[in-house]
Amino acid sequence: MRIEMKDTGVEVQMSSWLFKQLKLHLEQEWKYQPREKGLSLIECTAENENTICPRLRNAKVEDLWSLTNFFGFATETFVLAVNILDRFLALMKVKPKHLSCIGVCCFQLAAQVVEEQCNIPSLHDVIRISQCKCTASDLKRMEKIISEKLHFDFKATTALTFLHLYHTIILCHTSERKELLNLDKLEAQLKACNCRLVFSKAKPSVLALCLLSLEVQTLKSIELFEIVLCIQKYSKISDSDLLYWRELVSKCLADYSSPACCKPDHKKLVWIVSRRTAQNLQNSYYSVPELPTIPEVGCFDGSESEDSCEDMSCGEESLSSSPPSDLEGSFFFDLKPKSKWPALSFDS
């Protein structure tokens, strides 16, 4: 099977460059996947254990989505923040009370990679908006721990990288109307998948192709389907892998789109406040006692650092830091809060 395209020099060069980029990212994606052993340990963790369980991880990802929306950052910032978070959690044994500080650090690290420097908020602003109940010094120390454990390698190849590449390859080779394949819709679907820990175990190239193939199936386009098959063959993605993850992705998207779905904790999803309110938050949000040290959290192999993690308390007893009033946006596409969650629409 080969992709047909118009015989113009520019388009041939573009196609060649795109597939070279695809090959490069396929070779690199394994470097940025969270350790499967660490993810499996999180999956097996019960709610009452004093370490991170799937619900707490997923709730923190939802908070990262909210932070991304509040500051108007790109989808790439959110996806990269989740990647940094999962890579760290899969490497280290983290206590729940430290998760808020870790999440904000991952958000800041991702923003520093993706966003313009002039648009990156100060640590004090992020502390106020996220209400993570730790100090700027705490965040700097935690950022150092995360940076060292991930070897300062943050510009990762993610599922969003492949989603953009696949989308561009299809547009380069199709004669269909360009607007048929909506990239914003695909990005929204990817963000929904990022909110579930299980998809961190999928290869980014496979997860992206699942989303694309499901959308092409919905469009019922034979031409687009043939291009997707060509991409699958080039990427050396087996039918069994694609079918396995496609089923999980399809179920996830169906769950999020269903009004009957039990959505995550409502309070965690609606804490975004207006900029006016953010400027007038009480000074008490700055009144967090300085901590003498933030020790390194223990590794999954059972070893602990010299300092105990119990000393690293940021005054956080739960992950729910949402103020109960002045709610001006919700988690999914800034819908007004309602008594029940509406269906999540991926249409832009």
mmCIF file of N, CA and C in Angstrom, residues 1 12 23 32 37 66-67 79 87 99 120 145 170 193 196 199 233 256 283 296 298 306 309 314 316 326-327 337:
data_model
loop_
_atom_site.group_PDB
_atom_site.id
_atom_site.type_symbol
_atom_site.label_atom_id
_atom_site.label_comp_id
_atom_site.label_asym_id
_atom_site.label_seq_id
_atom_site.Cartn_x
_atom_site.Cartn_y
_atom_site.Cartn_z
ATOM 1 N N MET A 1 0.852 -1.194 0.000
ATOM 2 C CA MET A 1 0.000 0.000 0.000
ATOM 3 C C MET A 1 0.885 1.240 0.000
ATOM 4 N N VAL A 12 6.119 16.556 -2.249
ATOM 5 C CA VAL A 12 6.958 15.370 -2.079
ATOM 6 C C VAL A 12 7.990 15.620 -0.982
ATOM 7 N N LYS A 23 9.716 8.896 11.964
ATOM 8 C CA LYS A 23 10.713 7.869 12.291
ATOM 9 C C LYS A 23 11.548 8.283 13.501
ATOM 10 N N TYR A 32 10.650 8.411 26.955
ATOM 11 C CA TYR A 32 9.790 9.310 27.720
ATOM 12 C C TYR A 32 8.539 8.628 28.252
ATOM 13 N N LYS A 37 6.540 -0.706 35.511
ATOM 14 C CA LYS A 37 6.493 -1.312 36.838
ATOM 15 C C LYS A 37 5.946 -0.324 37.866
ATOM 16 N N SER A 66 -7.124 22.048 34.739
ATOM 17 C CA SER A 66 -7.738 23.302 35.181
ATOM 18 C C SER A 66 -6.720 24.445 35.187
ATOM 19 N N LEU A 67 -5.520 24.176 35.676
ATOM 20 C CA LEU A 67 -4.471 25.202 35.663
ATOM 21 C C LEU A 67 -4.143 25.628 34.233
ATOM 22 N N VAL A 79 -0.289 18.229 28.318
ATOM 23 C CA VAL A 79 0.147 16.861 28.023
ATOM 24 C C VAL A 79 1.570 16.626 28.537
ATOM 25 N N ARG A 87 6.029 10.174 34.805
ATOM 26 C CA ARG A 87 7.399 9.648 34.828
ATOM 27 C C ARG A 87 7.975 9.713 36.238
ATOM 28 N N LEU A 99 1.709 15.405 46.861
ATOM 29 C CA LEU A 99 1.296 15.374 45.461
ATOM 30 C C LEU A 99 0.962 16.756 44.910
ATOM 31 N N ILE A 120 4.803 32.953 31.473
ATOM 32 C CA ILE A 120 4.870 32.005 32.580
ATOM 33 C C ILE A 120 4.620 32.738 33.897
ATOM 34 N N ILE A 145 14.406 18.216 42.866
ATOM 35 C CA ILE A 145 14.305 16.758 43.001
ATOM 36 C C ILE A 145 13.786 16.134 41.706
ATOM 37 N N ILE A 170 -1.887 13.175 7.121
ATOM 38 C CA ILE A 170 -3.167 12.931 6.443
ATOM 39 C C ILE A 170 -3.564 14.131 5.591
ATOM 40 N N CYS A 193 -8.298 11.161 27.787
ATOM 41 C CA CYS A 193 -7.556 9.918 28.037
ATOM 42 C C CYS A 193 -6.441 10.148 29.053
ATOM 43 N N ARG A 196 -6.865 9.423 32.777
ATOM 44 C CA ARG A 196 -6.948 8.059 33.285
ATOM 45 C C ARG A 196 -5.570 7.417 33.236
ATOM 46 N N PHE A 199 -3.884 4.885 30.463
ATOM 47 C CA PHE A 199 -3.365 5.270 29.155
ATOM 48 C C PHE A 199 -1.911 5.734 29.209
ATOM 49 N N LYS A 233 1.291 0.905 9.308
ATOM 50 C CA LYS A 233 2.328 0.015 8.777
ATOM 51 C C LYS A 233 3.700 0.647 8.937
ATOM 52 N N TYR A 256 -17.017 9.508 28.979
ATOM 53 C CA TYR A 256 -16.987 10.951 29.149
ATOM 54 C C TYR A 256 -18.117 11.647 28.400
ATOM 55 N N ASN A 283 -4.690 37.193 51.828
ATOM 56 C CA ASN A 283 -3.255 37.073 52.070
ATOM 57 C C ASN A 283 -2.894 35.778 52.785
ATOM 58 N N GLU A 296 14.015 14.168 49.715
ATOM 59 C CA GLU A 296 13.641 13.404 48.532
ATOM 60 C C GLU A 296 12.721 12.272 48.928
ATOM 61 N N GLY A 298 10.918 8.585 48.701
ATOM 62 C CA GLY A 298 11.560 7.284 48.557
ATOM 63 C C GLY A 298 11.315 6.644 47.211
ATOM 64 N N GLU A 306 17.643 9.808 53.360
ATOM 65 C CA GLU A 306 18.071 9.949 54.753
ATOM 66 C C GLU A 306 17.009 10.636 55.587
ATOM 67 N N CYS A 309 9.990 11.285 54.678
ATOM 68 C CA CYS A 309 8.999 12.079 53.966
ATOM 69 C C CYS A 309 7.995 12.692 54.921
ATOM 70 N N CYS A 314 3.353 20.050 53.776
ATOM 71 C CA CYS A 314 3.027 21.384 53.285
ATOM 72 C C CYS A 314 1.681 21.834 53.836
ATOM 73 N N GLU A 316 -0.953 20.072 53.893
ATOM 74 C CA GLU A 316 -2.006 19.573 53.001
ATOM 75 C C GLU A 316 -2.552 18.261 53.516
ATOM 76 N N ASP A 326 -17.688 31.575 44.349
ATOM 77 C CA ASP A 326 -17.087 32.339 43.275
ATOM 78 C C ASP A 326 -16.574 31.436 42.159
ATOM 79 N N LEU A 327 -17.366 30.443 41.811
ATOM 80 C CA LEU A 327 -16.970 29.524 40.756
ATOM 81 C C LEU A 327 -17.428 30.082 39.424
ATOM 82 N N PRO A 337 -21.172 25.655 36.109
ATOM 83 C CA PRO A 337 -21.468 24.523 36.979
ATOM 84 C C PRO A 337 -22.955 24.201 37.041
#
